[in-house]
Short mmCIF file of C-alpha atoms in Angstrom, two decimals:
data_model
loop_
_atom_site.label_atom_id
_atom_site.label_comp_id
_atom_site.label_asym_id
_atom_site.label_seq_id
_atom_site.Cartn_x
_atom_site.Cartn_y
_atom_site.Cartn_z
CA MET A 141 0.00 0.00 0.00
CA ARG A 142 1.05 3.58 -0.46
CA SER A 143 1.79 5.36 2.73
CA ALA A 144 -0.18 8.50 3.44
CA GLN A 145 2.86 10.23 4.84
CA PRO A 146 3.54 13.55 3.07
CA SER A 147 7.27 12.85 3.01
CA GLY A 148 7.06 11.47 -0.50
CA ARG A 149 6.42 8.04 -1.79
CA LEU A 150 5.11 7.69 -5.22
CA ALA A 151 5.93 5.59 -7.98
CA GLY A 152 8.57 4.88 -10.37
CA ARG A 153 8.27 1.95 -12.50
CA LEU A 154 11.35 0.71 -13.90
CA THR A 155 14.02 -0.72 -11.75
CA GLY A 156 14.56 -4.24 -11.04
CA ARG A 157 11.40 -5.36 -12.68
CA GLN A 158 11.86 -3.03 -15.49
CA ALA A 159 15.27 -2.01 -15.02
CA ARG A 160 16.72 -0.20 -17.84
CA ARG A 161 13.48 -0.41 -19.56
CA PRO A 162 13.51 3.09 -19.97
CA LEU A 163 13.58 2.26 -23.09
CA ARG A 164 10.23 0.74 -23.03
CA ALA A 165 9.00 -0.76 -26.00
CA ALA A 166 5.54 0.27 -26.83
CA ALA A 167 5.73 3.95 -26.23
CA ALA A 168 9.24 4.27 -27.39
CA ALA A 169 8.68 2.44 -30.59
CA ALA A 170 5.75 4.64 -31.28
CA VAL A 171 7.92 7.70 -31.06
CA ALA A 172 9.01 7.59 -34.65
CA GLY A 173 11.54 5.07 -33.87
CA GLY A 174 12.72 5.51 -30.38
CA LEU A 175 12.33 2.84 -27.88
CA LEU A 176 13.71 1.77 -24.95
CA LEU A 177 12.28 -0.42 -22.96
CA GLY A 178 13.46 0.22 -21.14
CA GLY A 179 14.78 0.03 -19.77
CA CYS A 180 13.77 1.06 -16.98
CA THR A 181 17.27 0.57 -15.95
CA SER A 182 19.47 -0.53 -13.26
CA GLN A 183 22.01 2.14 -13.86
CA GLY A 184 22.55 5.54 -12.40
CA THR A 185 25.00 8.27 -11.68
CA GLY A 186 26.89 8.84 -8.53
CA GLY A 187 25.09 12.06 -7.77
CA GLY A 188 21.77 13.60 -8.57
CA GLN A 189 20.47 14.37 -11.99
CA ALA A 190 22.34 16.92 -14.03
CA SER A 191 20.56 20.24 -14.35
CA PRO A 192 19.14 20.88 -17.80
CA PRO A 193 21.12 23.46 -19.73
CA SER A 194 19.74 26.95 -19.64
CA SER A 195 18.53 28.51 -22.85
CA ASP A 196 21.42 30.97 -22.87
CA SER A 197 24.08 28.45 -21.92
CA PRO A 198 23.70 25.14 -23.78
CA PRO A 199 26.13 22.36 -22.91
CA THR A 200 29.32 22.38 -24.90
CA ALA A 201 30.90 19.18 -23.61
CA ALA A 202 30.27 16.15 -21.50
CA THR A 203 30.33 17.34 -17.91
CA ALA A 204 28.95 14.47 -15.83
CA ALA A 205 31.75 12.38 -14.38
CA ALA A 206 31.77 8.60 -14.62
CA ASN A 207 31.75 6.50 -11.48
CA PRO A 208 35.41 6.50 -10.35
CA ALA A 209 35.06 2.99 -8.95
CA ALA A 210 34.14 1.51 -12.34
CA THR A 211 36.79 -0.48 -14.17
CA PRO A 212 37.52 -0.05 -17.90
CA LEU A 213 35.95 -2.47 -20.38
CA GLU A 214 38.87 -4.13 -22.13
CA PRO A 215 38.65 -4.83 -25.87
CA LEU A 216 38.72 -8.36 -27.19
CA PRO A 217 41.62 -9.50 -29.38
CA ASP A 218 41.20 -8.12 -32.89
CA VAL A 219 41.13 -11.33 -34.90
CA PRO A 220 39.49 -10.95 -38.32
CA GLY A 221 36.94 -13.70 -38.86
CA GLY A 222 37.00 -14.64 -35.19
CA SER A 223 39.38 -16.82 -33.22
CA ALA A 224 39.96 -20.41 -34.30
CA ALA A 225 37.26 -21.58 -31.91
CA LEU A 226 34.77 -19.12 -33.39
CA ALA A 227 35.79 -19.21 -37.05
CA GLY A 228 32.95 -21.53 -37.99
CA TYR A 229 30.36 -19.06 -36.72
CA TYR A 230 31.82 -16.27 -38.84
CA ALA A 231 31.86 -18.59 -41.88
CA GLN A 232 28.08 -19.21 -41.94
CA LYS A 233 26.04 -18.12 -44.95
CA LEU A 234 22.86 -16.16 -44.37
CA ASP A 235 19.88 -17.51 -46.30
CA TRP A 236 17.55 -14.55 -46.57
CA GLN A 237 13.92 -15.51 -47.12
CA PRO A 238 10.82 -13.33 -47.62
CA CYS A 239 9.01 -12.67 -44.33
CA ASP A 240 6.51 -10.34 -42.76
CA ASP A 241 5.23 -8.98 -46.08
CA SER A 242 7.99 -6.81 -47.55
CA PHE A 243 11.00 -7.86 -45.45
CA GLU A 244 13.61 -10.62 -45.47
CA CYS A 245 14.56 -12.83 -42.53
CA ALA A 246 17.46 -15.15 -41.79
CA THR A 247 18.66 -17.23 -38.85
CA PHE A 248 22.18 -18.07 -37.76
CA LYS A 249 23.93 -19.82 -34.90
CA VAL A 250 26.07 -18.45 -32.09
CA PRO A 251 27.55 -20.27 -29.10
CA LEU A 252 25.47 -20.34 -25.96
CA ASP A 253 28.69 -19.69 -24.02
CA TYR A 254 31.52 -17.85 -25.80
CA ASP A 255 33.99 -19.16 -23.25
CA HIS A 256 33.00 -22.73 -24.12
CA PRO A 257 31.77 -22.65 -27.73
CA GLY A 258 31.68 -26.41 -27.94
CA ASP A 259 28.96 -26.70 -25.30
CA GLY A 260 26.07 -25.92 -27.64
CA ASP A 261 24.55 -23.25 -29.86
CA ILE A 262 21.49 -21.03 -29.89
CA SER A 263 19.66 -19.65 -32.90
CA LEU A 264 19.24 -15.92 -33.56
CA THR A 265 16.91 -14.20 -36.05
CA ALA A 266 17.57 -11.06 -38.05
CA ALA A 267 15.32 -9.20 -40.47
CA ARG A 268 16.26 -6.61 -43.06
CA ARG A 269 14.85 -4.07 -45.46
CA PRO A 270 17.32 -3.94 -48.36
CA ALA A 271 18.50 -0.55 -49.54
CA ASP A 272 16.14 0.70 -52.21
CA GLY A 273 18.89 1.08 -54.81
CA SER A 274 18.33 4.78 -55.49
CA GLY A 275 21.72 5.79 -54.15
CA GLN A 276 25.21 4.49 -53.45
CA ARG A 277 24.94 1.67 -50.94
CA ILE A 278 27.07 2.14 -47.80
CA GLY A 279 26.32 -1.17 -46.11
CA SER A 280 24.08 -2.43 -43.31
CA LEU A 281 22.66 -0.30 -40.50
CA LEU A 282 21.73 -2.32 -37.41
CA LEU A 283 18.89 -0.92 -35.32
CA ASN A 284 18.03 -1.63 -31.69
CA PRO A 285 15.09 -0.03 -29.85
CA GLY A 286 16.18 -0.71 -26.29
CA GLY A 287 14.71 -2.59 -23.40
CA PRO A 288 16.48 -4.75 -22.73
CA GLY A 289 13.91 -7.08 -24.23
CA GLY A 290 12.66 -4.97 -27.11
CA SER A 291 12.43 -6.83 -30.42
CA ALA A 292 14.74 -5.21 -32.95
CA VAL A 293 13.05 -7.21 -35.70
CA GLU A 294 9.65 -5.75 -34.88
CA TYR A 295 11.14 -2.31 -34.36
CA MET A 296 12.92 -2.29 -37.71
CA GLU A 297 9.85 -3.51 -39.54
CA GLY A 298 7.64 -0.95 -37.82
CA SER A 299 9.94 2.04 -38.17
CA ALA A 300 11.88 1.47 -41.42
CA ALA A 301 9.57 3.67 -43.47
CA SER A 302 10.09 6.58 -41.08
CA TYR A 303 13.85 6.69 -41.57
CA ASP A 304 15.27 9.39 -43.82
CA ALA A 305 14.99 8.58 -47.53
CA GLY A 306 18.72 9.02 -47.98
CA VAL A 307 19.44 6.58 -45.15
CA ARG A 308 17.01 4.04 -46.62
CA ALA A 309 18.71 4.36 -49.98
CA ALA A 310 22.22 3.92 -48.61
CA TYR A 311 21.74 1.18 -46.04
CA ASP A 312 20.12 -2.19 -45.63
CA LEU A 313 18.16 -1.62 -42.41
CA VAL A 314 18.67 -4.64 -40.16
CA GLY A 315 17.01 -5.67 -36.91
CA LEU A 316 18.62 -8.45 -34.86
CA ASP A 317 16.63 -9.75 -31.92
CA PRO A 318 19.27 -10.10 -29.19
CA ARG A 319 19.71 -13.49 -27.58
CA GLY A 320 16.81 -14.24 -25.26
CA VAL A 321 14.51 -11.76 -27.03
CA GLY A 322 11.63 -12.16 -29.47
CA ARG A 323 12.58 -14.63 -32.20
CA SER A 324 16.09 -15.29 -30.91
CA SER A 325 15.85 -18.18 -28.44
CA PRO A 326 13.50 -16.21 -26.16
CA VAL A 327 13.51 -16.33 -22.39
CA THR A 328 10.10 -17.38 -21.04
CA CYS A 329 8.81 -17.09 -17.48
CA LEU A 330 5.06 -16.68 -16.88
CA ASP A 331 1.80 -17.12 -18.77
CA GLY A 332 -0.67 -14.28 -19.38
CA GLY A 333 -2.73 -14.83 -16.26
CA GLN A 334 0.37 -15.00 -14.09
CA MET A 335 1.66 -11.77 -15.65
CA ASP A 336 -1.66 -10.03 -14.96
CA ALA A 337 -1.25 -10.96 -11.30
CA TYR A 338 2.40 -9.93 -11.26
CA THR A 339 1.75 -6.47 -12.71
CA ALA A 340 -0.99 -5.87 -10.13
CA VAL A 341 1.11 -6.66 -7.03
CA ASP A 342 1.51 -3.78 -4.58
CA ILE A 343 5.03 -2.37 -5.04
CA THR A 344 4.97 0.01 -2.07
CA PRO A 345 4.37 -2.27 0.93
CA ASP A 346 3.36 -0.70 4.24
CA ASP A 347 3.37 -3.78 6.46
CA GLN A 348 4.90 -7.23 6.72
CA ALA A 349 2.07 -8.97 4.89
CA GLU A 350 2.41 -6.69 1.88
CA THR A 351 6.19 -7.02 1.97
CA ASP A 352 5.86 -10.80 2.00
CA ALA A 353 3.48 -10.66 -0.97
CA LEU A 354 5.92 -8.56 -2.99
CA VAL A 355 8.82 -10.86 -2.17
CA ALA A 356 6.71 -13.90 -3.10
CA ALA A 357 5.84 -12.30 -6.44
CA ASP A 358 9.50 -11.63 -7.25
CA GLN A 359 10.50 -15.12 -6.18
CA GLY A 360 7.71 -16.63 -8.26
CA PHE A 361 8.79 -14.68 -11.32
CA ALA A 362 12.38 -15.89 -10.89
CA ALA A 363 11.28 -19.49 -10.36
CA GLY A 364 9.16 -19.40 -13.50
CA CYS A 365 12.11 -18.15 -15.53
CA ARG A 366 14.40 -20.83 -14.12
CA GLN A 367 11.89 -23.58 -14.83
CA ARG A 368 11.01 -22.47 -18.37
CA SER A 369 14.33 -21.09 -19.63
CA GLY A 370 17.02 -23.24 -17.99
CA ALA A 371 20.66 -22.68 -18.92
CA LEU A 372 19.81 -19.80 -21.25
CA LEU A 373 19.28 -17.56 -18.21
CA GLY A 374 23.01 -17.53 -17.56
CA HIS A 375 23.88 -16.41 -21.10
CA VAL A 376 21.80 -13.39 -22.07
CA SER A 377 24.22 -10.68 -20.95
CA THR A 378 24.86 -7.52 -22.92
CA VAL A 379 28.48 -8.55 -23.52
CA GLU A 380 27.29 -11.78 -25.16
CA ALA A 381 24.70 -9.89 -27.22
CA ALA A 382 27.42 -7.50 -28.43
CA ARG A 383 29.56 -10.45 -29.50
CA ASP A 384 26.55 -11.81 -31.40
CA MET A 385 26.31 -8.50 -33.24
CA ASP A 386 29.89 -8.87 -34.37
CA VAL A 387 29.15 -12.31 -35.76
CA LEU A 388 26.26 -10.82 -37.73
CA ARG A 389 28.45 -7.94 -38.92
CA GLY A 390 30.84 -10.49 -40.37
CA LEU A 391 28.04 -12.51 -41.99
CA LEU A 392 26.64 -9.34 -43.57
CA GLY A 393 30.01 -8.69 -45.17
CA ASP A 394 30.56 -5.35 -43.45
CA GLU A 395 34.09 -4.47 -42.39
CA LYS A 396 32.74 -2.12 -39.74
CA LEU A 397 29.47 -1.95 -37.80
CA SER A 398 27.05 0.93 -38.37
CA TYR A 399 24.35 1.11 -35.75
CA VAL A 400 21.53 3.16 -34.24
CA GLY A 401 20.69 2.18 -30.66
CA LYS A 402 18.11 3.81 -28.44
CA SER A 403 17.84 3.66 -24.67
CA TYR A 404 19.24 0.28 -23.57
CA GLY A 405 20.38 -0.03 -27.18
CA THR A 406 23.00 2.59 -26.30
CA TYR A 407 24.37 0.32 -23.59
CA LEU A 408 24.55 -2.51 -26.11
CA GLY A 409 26.19 -0.27 -28.72
CA ALA A 410 28.71 1.16 -26.26
CA THR A 411 29.57 -2.36 -25.15
CA TYR A 412 30.20 -3.32 -28.76
CA ALA A 413 32.47 -0.30 -29.21
CA GLY A 414 34.40 -1.19 -26.08
CA LEU A 415 34.92 -4.80 -27.17
CA PHE A 416 35.59 -4.10 -30.87
CA PRO A 417 36.80 -0.49 -31.21
CA SER A 418 38.55 -1.10 -34.54
CA ARG A 419 35.28 -2.38 -36.04
CA VAL A 420 33.23 0.70 -35.17
CA GLY A 421 31.73 2.38 -38.21
CA ARG A 422 29.02 4.98 -37.62
CA LEU A 423 27.41 4.53 -34.21
CA VAL A 424 24.50 6.61 -32.91
CA LEU A 425 23.64 6.13 -29.22
CA ASP A 426 20.36 7.96 -28.50
CA GLY A 427 18.92 8.20 -24.99
CA ALA A 428 22.22 7.10 -23.54
CA MET A 429 22.85 4.94 -20.52
CA ASP A 430 25.96 5.25 -18.40
CA PRO A 431 27.69 1.85 -18.04
CA SER A 432 29.89 3.09 -15.20
CA LEU A 433 27.02 3.27 -12.72
CA ASP A 434 26.02 0.78 -10.08
CA SER A 435 22.45 -0.47 -9.89
CA VAL A 436 21.44 1.36 -6.71
CA THR A 437 22.52 4.76 -7.95
CA GLY A 438 21.12 4.06 -11.37
CA ASN A 439 17.65 3.28 -10.12
CA ARG A 440 17.74 6.35 -7.93
CA THR A 441 18.83 8.72 -10.64
CA GLN A 442 16.34 7.23 -13.07
CA ALA A 443 13.66 8.05 -10.52
CA GLY A 444 14.97 11.61 -10.74
CA GLY A 445 14.46 11.48 -14.50
CA PHE A 446 10.82 10.58 -14.09
CA GLU A 447 10.45 13.30 -11.47
CA THR A 448 11.70 15.82 -14.01
CA ALA A 449 9.29 14.48 -16.64
CA TRP A 450 6.34 14.62 -14.23
CA ALA A 451 7.16 18.26 -13.43
CA ALA A 452 7.12 19.07 -17.14
CA PHE A 453 3.77 17.32 -17.57
CA ALA A 454 2.33 19.08 -14.52
CA ARG A 455 3.47 22.51 -15.75
CA ASP A 456 1.71 21.84 -19.04
CA CYS A 457 -1.43 20.39 -17.47
CA VAL A 458 -2.13 23.15 -14.96
CA LYS A 459 -2.10 25.74 -17.76
CA ARG A 460 -5.02 23.97 -19.40
CA GLU A 461 -8.67 24.36 -18.53
CA GLY A 462 -10.01 21.46 -16.53
CA CYS A 463 -6.65 19.94 -15.52
CA ALA A 464 -7.67 17.07 -13.25
CA VAL A 465 -4.76 17.50 -10.84
CA GLY A 466 -5.15 21.14 -9.92
CA SER A 467 -4.02 24.59 -10.99
CA THR A 468 -0.42 24.63 -9.69
CA GLU A 469 2.51 22.24 -9.89
CA GLN A 470 2.39 21.69 -6.13
CA GLN A 471 -1.31 20.81 -6.30
CA ALA A 472 -0.63 18.42 -9.18
CA GLY A 473 1.85 16.44 -7.11
CA GLU A 474 -0.36 16.45 -4.03
CA GLN A 475 -3.41 15.33 -5.96
CA LEU A 476 -1.50 12.59 -7.73
CA ASP A 477 -0.33 11.31 -4.35
CA ALA A 478 -3.90 11.42 -3.07
CA LEU A 479 -5.22 9.58 -6.13
CA PHE A 480 -2.71 6.79 -5.72
CA ARG A 481 -3.52 6.46 -2.03
CA SER A 482 -7.19 6.21 -2.91
CA ILE A 483 -6.58 3.51 -5.53
CA ASP A 484 -4.34 1.67 -3.08
CA ALA A 485 -7.23 1.52 -0.62
CA ALA A 486 -9.88 0.66 -3.23
CA PRO A 487 -8.81 -0.48 -6.74
CA LEU A 488 -10.92 1.05 -9.50
CA PRO A 489 -13.27 -0.74 -11.90
CA THR A 490 -12.47 -0.68 -15.63
CA ASP A 491 -14.36 -1.55 -18.80
CA SER A 492 -12.30 -4.76 -19.11
CA GLY A 493 -13.62 -6.32 -15.93
CA ARG A 494 -10.15 -6.10 -14.36
CA ARG A 495 -9.65 -3.70 -11.49
CA LEU A 496 -6.94 -1.05 -11.58
CA THR A 497 -4.48 -1.40 -8.70
CA GLU A 498 -2.13 1.26 -7.41
CA SER A 499 0.90 -0.34 -9.07
CA GLN A 500 -0.86 -0.43 -12.45
CA ALA A 501 -1.98 3.17 -12.04
CA THR A 502 1.61 4.13 -11.33
CA THR A 503 2.78 2.26 -14.42
CA GLY A 504 0.17 4.07 -16.48
CA VAL A 505 1.50 7.45 -15.38
CA ILE A 506 5.08 6.36 -16.05
CA GLU A 507 4.11 5.14 -19.52
CA ALA A 508 2.89 8.60 -20.44
CA MET A 509 6.16 10.21 -19.37
CA TYR A 510 7.99 8.68 -22.31
CA ALA A 511 6.58 11.04 -24.92
CA GLU A 512 4.61 14.26 -25.06
CA PHE A 513 2.07 12.82 -27.47
CA LEU A 514 0.89 10.59 -24.61
CA TRP A 515 0.16 13.52 -22.31
CA PRO A 516 -3.39 14.23 -23.56
CA GLY A 517 -4.32 10.61 -22.89
CA LEU A 518 -2.87 10.86 -19.40
CA ARG A 519 -4.85 14.02 -18.67
CA SER A 520 -8.05 12.20 -19.63
CA ALA A 521 -7.08 9.06 -17.72
CA LEU A 522 -6.37 11.03 -14.54
CA ALA A 523 -9.72 12.83 -14.80
CA ASP A 524 -11.53 9.53 -15.29
CA ALA A 525 -9.68 7.92 -12.39
CA LYS A 526 -10.66 10.75 -10.05
CA ALA A 527 -14.25 10.10 -11.15
CA GLY A 528 -13.91 6.41 -10.28
CA ASP A 529 -13.07 4.88 -13.69
CA GLY A 530 -9.62 3.25 -14.02
CA THR A 531 -9.95 2.26 -17.69
CA GLY A 532 -7.59 4.89 -19.10
CA LEU A 533 -4.77 4.27 -16.64
CA LEU A 534 -5.07 0.50 -17.07
CA LYS A 535 -4.78 0.89 -20.84
CA LEU A 536 -1.63 2.95 -20.38
CA SER A 537 -0.23 0.30 -18.03
CA ASP A 538 -1.06 -2.48 -20.48
CA SER A 539 0.67 -0.50 -23.22
CA TYR A 540 3.79 -0.28 -21.08
CA TYR A 541 3.89 -4.05 -20.75
CA ASN A 542 2.78 -4.62 -24.37
CA ARG A 543 -0.16 -6.68 -23.12
CA ALA A 544 -2.26 -7.90 -26.04
CA ALA A 545 -6.05 -7.76 -26.20
CA ASP A 546 -6.22 -11.53 -25.66
CA GLY A 547 -4.33 -11.20 -22.36
CA SER A 548 -1.02 -12.49 -23.65
CA TYR A 549 2.34 -10.79 -23.16
CA PRO A 550 5.48 -10.83 -25.32
CA ASN A 551 8.71 -11.91 -23.69
CA LEU A 552 9.78 -8.29 -23.25
CA MET A 553 9.64 -8.24 -19.46
CA PHE A 554 11.12 -11.71 -19.11
CA ALA A 555 14.17 -10.78 -21.16
CA ASN A 556 14.34 -7.42 -19.44
CA MET A 557 14.76 -8.98 -16.03
CA ALA A 558 17.10 -11.70 -17.27
CA VAL A 559 19.50 -9.28 -18.93
CA ASN A 560 19.48 -6.73 -16.12
CA CYS A 561 20.10 -9.31 -13.42
CA LEU A 562 23.12 -10.64 -15.31
CA ASP A 563 24.62 -7.29 -16.26
CA LEU A 564 24.98 -5.86 -12.74
CA PRO A 565 25.02 -7.19 -9.18
CA ALA A 566 21.61 -6.98 -7.49
CA PRO A 567 21.11 -3.61 -5.80
CA PHE A 568 19.35 -5.09 -2.76
CA ALA A 569 19.47 -8.50 -1.11
CA GLY A 570 16.22 -8.12 0.78
CA PRO A 571 13.55 -5.74 2.11
CA ALA A 572 15.78 -4.42 4.88
CA ASP A 573 18.21 -3.07 2.27
CA VAL A 574 15.38 -1.34 0.44
CA ARG A 575 14.11 0.33 3.59
CA GLN A 576 17.58 1.62 4.37
CA ALA A 577 17.82 3.18 0.89
CA LEU A 578 14.33 4.75 0.89
CA PRO A 579 15.31 8.20 2.26
CA ALA A 580 17.85 8.77 -0.51
CA PHE A 581 15.41 7.60 -3.19
CA GLU A 582 12.63 9.79 -1.85
CA GLN A 583 14.91 12.79 -1.63
CA THR A 584 15.87 12.38 -5.28
CA SER A 585 12.28 11.76 -6.35
CA PRO A 586 9.44 12.62 -3.95
CA HIS A 587 6.89 11.18 -6.39
CA PHE A 588 8.67 8.14 -7.76
CA GLY A 589 11.54 7.26 -5.48
CA ARG A 590 9.75 4.89 -3.11
CA ASP A 591 8.36 2.75 -5.91
CA MET A 592 11.64 2.62 -7.80
CA ALA A 593 13.49 1.52 -4.68
CA TRP A 594 11.13 -1.39 -4.07
CA MET A 595 11.12 -2.30 -7.76
CA ALA A 596 14.89 -2.77 -7.55
CA LEU A 597 14.46 -5.69 -5.17
CA SER A 598 13.60 -8.32 -7.79
CA CYS A 599 17.15 -9.18 -8.90
CA GLY A 600 17.92 -10.12 -5.30
CA TYR A 601 16.01 -13.37 -5.88
CA TRP A 602 17.34 -14.16 -9.34
CA PRO A 603 18.45 -17.79 -9.77
CA VAL A 604 21.63 -16.91 -11.69
CA GLY A 605 24.46 -14.75 -10.36
CA SER A 606 25.47 -11.59 -12.18
CA THR A 607 28.37 -11.76 -14.63
CA GLY A 608 28.84 -8.03 -15.21
CA ALA A 609 29.87 -5.01 -13.15
CA PRO A 610 29.94 -1.23 -13.55
CA HIS A 611 32.54 -0.26 -16.13
CA THR A 612 33.70 2.61 -18.28
CA VAL A 613 33.94 2.42 -22.06
CA ARG A 614 36.79 4.20 -23.80
CA ALA A 615 36.80 2.43 -27.18
CA ALA A 616 40.27 3.78 -27.94
CA GLY A 617 40.90 4.21 -31.64
CA ALA A 618 37.24 4.01 -32.65
CA ALA A 619 35.77 6.33 -35.27
CA PRO A 620 33.62 9.20 -33.93
CA ILE A 621 30.59 7.95 -31.98
CA VAL A 622 27.53 10.23 -31.66
CA VAL A 623 25.86 10.23 -28.23
CA VAL A 624 22.44 11.91 -28.14
CA GLY A 625 20.96 13.17 -24.87
CA THR A 626 17.62 14.86 -24.12
CA THR A 627 17.67 17.34 -21.26
CA ARG A 628 14.36 16.22 -19.76
CA ASP A 629 14.45 12.56 -20.74
CA PRO A 630 12.40 10.63 -18.15
CA ALA A 631 14.05 7.24 -18.54
CA THR A 632 17.68 7.98 -19.32
CA PRO A 633 18.66 11.19 -17.51
CA TYR A 634 20.70 13.69 -19.47
CA ALA A 635 23.65 13.24 -17.12
CA TRP A 636 24.04 9.69 -18.44
CA ALA A 637 24.58 10.95 -21.97
CA GLN A 638 27.11 13.47 -20.72
CA SER A 639 28.99 10.78 -18.85
CA LEU A 640 29.03 8.26 -21.71
CA ALA A 641 30.18 10.86 -24.23
CA GLY A 642 32.96 11.82 -21.82
CA GLN A 643 34.10 8.23 -21.36
CA LEU A 644 34.34 7.48 -25.08
CA GLU A 645 37.61 8.62 -26.57
CA SER A 646 35.80 9.63 -29.76
CA GLY A 647 32.41 10.49 -28.25
CA ARG A 648 30.49 13.48 -29.63
CA LEU A 649 27.67 14.78 -27.44
CA LEU A 650 24.57 15.97 -29.30
CA THR A 651 21.93 17.57 -27.06
CA TYR A 652 18.18 17.96 -27.56
CA GLU A 653 16.79 20.62 -25.23
CA GLY A 654 13.37 19.12 -24.76
CA ASP A 655 11.10 16.45 -23.32
CA GLY A 656 10.53 12.76 -23.95
CA HIS A 657 12.64 9.66 -24.26
CA THR A 658 15.22 9.75 -27.07
CA ALA A 659 15.42 12.42 -29.77
CA TYR A 660 16.38 11.06 -33.20
CA GLY A 661 13.38 10.47 -35.44
CA ARG A 662 11.05 12.74 -33.45
CA GLN A 663 10.81 15.43 -36.11
CA ASN A 664 13.39 17.84 -34.74
CA ARG A 665 15.18 19.09 -37.85
CA CYS A 666 18.36 19.95 -36.00
CA ILE A 667 18.76 16.51 -34.38
CA ASP A 668 17.60 14.54 -37.42
CA GLY A 669 19.76 16.55 -39.77
CA ALA A 670 22.90 16.10 -37.66
CA VAL A 671 22.38 12.34 -37.27
CA ASN A 672 21.45 11.75 -40.92
CA THR A 673 24.48 13.71 -42.11
CA TYR A 674 26.68 11.58 -39.88
CA LEU A 675 25.15 8.32 -41.09
CA LEU A 676 25.47 9.31 -44.76
CA THR A 677 28.85 11.05 -44.76
CA GLY A 678 30.62 10.03 -41.56
CA GLN A 679 30.84 13.68 -40.52
CA ALA A 680 29.94 13.81 -36.82
CA PRO A 681 28.39 16.95 -35.31
CA GLU A 682 30.73 19.28 -33.52
CA GLN A 683 31.29 18.45 -29.86
CA GLY A 684 28.52 19.85 -27.69
CA LYS A 685 26.10 20.77 -30.48
CA SER A 686 22.74 21.65 -28.92
CA CYS A 687 19.34 21.67 -30.60
CA PRO A 688 16.39 23.64 -29.18
CA LYS A 689 12.91 22.18 -28.94
#
């Protein structure tokens, strides 16, 4: 239940359970190509969120420092065609076949465990839209929408037509579902009914019974994954997914990798650059994550990102006639708190027959923070909820989870948890750790900190130990890499983009002074022009270039 204390407890909705999701999938994909599942994320900066640049003093360089305790990511040996043990994987031939109407699909094999390639393989699926032949072909452009857990195949197929005509003419657009995701040996955990129950569990417990219920839900999720996915759970890390991308690069015949990654896709792309700096072509990392950050700080600073986004929404709402949450920003926050407390005490009916719980209402609000075009729907949903109808907020929550009309769910959230829990050590081992961290979370985010702290508990019960740790990425010798950051990004705070651009030896920070998650492909001429020029000519924007809303 949500406490009635005025000290701040609200909701976040992305850590642990959705860690790094910030990169959502549904909303992000809808934003002309930006996704992120989000990644919710398990990352964060050592301090608070960086202040957005003022209109008269845009950022000119990366200024957020990386976590000094993080160790550098060391590159792998640069062996063309792969080492002797991996040569056979790089020698495969892709058999492209028509699929999904106007696209082509192919499958290929990679080792389950790169350290022991003889222990078995898994199958990965890629889809492509061939260059249209109207210009000089540059090569392949891999796309990843984020998550982790977002399907790059579905994203490419859904967004290909929105890419710049020049980019479509010069590149084969390629989506590779990462290992454990979508069509690539997917992780599975729960059925639709079990997921409905999981998404409805109270994530802000006020007593021991509610705490026990939350722990049981997290343990049940982990047990379902272990039972249904087996050994795969130990081999869906971002490092392994980056190595898979290099196998595909070789099979595509490209000497260097060109790539657009959004949200968690930036973490994947930066990992690739760190492992294979000499094979970096033109990399765009939009809605950047900071790989140097530990999971506790990351969840906390991500909560700060959603706090910033809520403030922007509230400022817009209270200027409009009939805003359901009041006429001032302070009233908006107070009334949102009161609404959640009310739903906590008495879940609301909806037109689906399901009742809207507090956690689902929170998720619905978080969903709308990803993009401004979702704000009108949130205004209506909040008004309806105050009138006793939870339908609008439940629809937003279902959109966040990509719940289908028939009650089924994709494997998005299963893969999200599996990847996050491998990539970083669990932030909390049990409820006592969460309670100890609550003051810092609530200070960073009065409206979302409490929820995001409790959401970070889930990896503490994961059946497989983490294989990754916070690290910096230098990618020494790589070609220029464009890092795009949005000043009021709710899911990947701007400070993360500053930090990543500063870590990369060849990083170029490109700033969008605006709202929403990710920037490229959202109809800002300055951002789109700079990125398209880079993709087509290799000319990166000048360091610190800033684009107004």
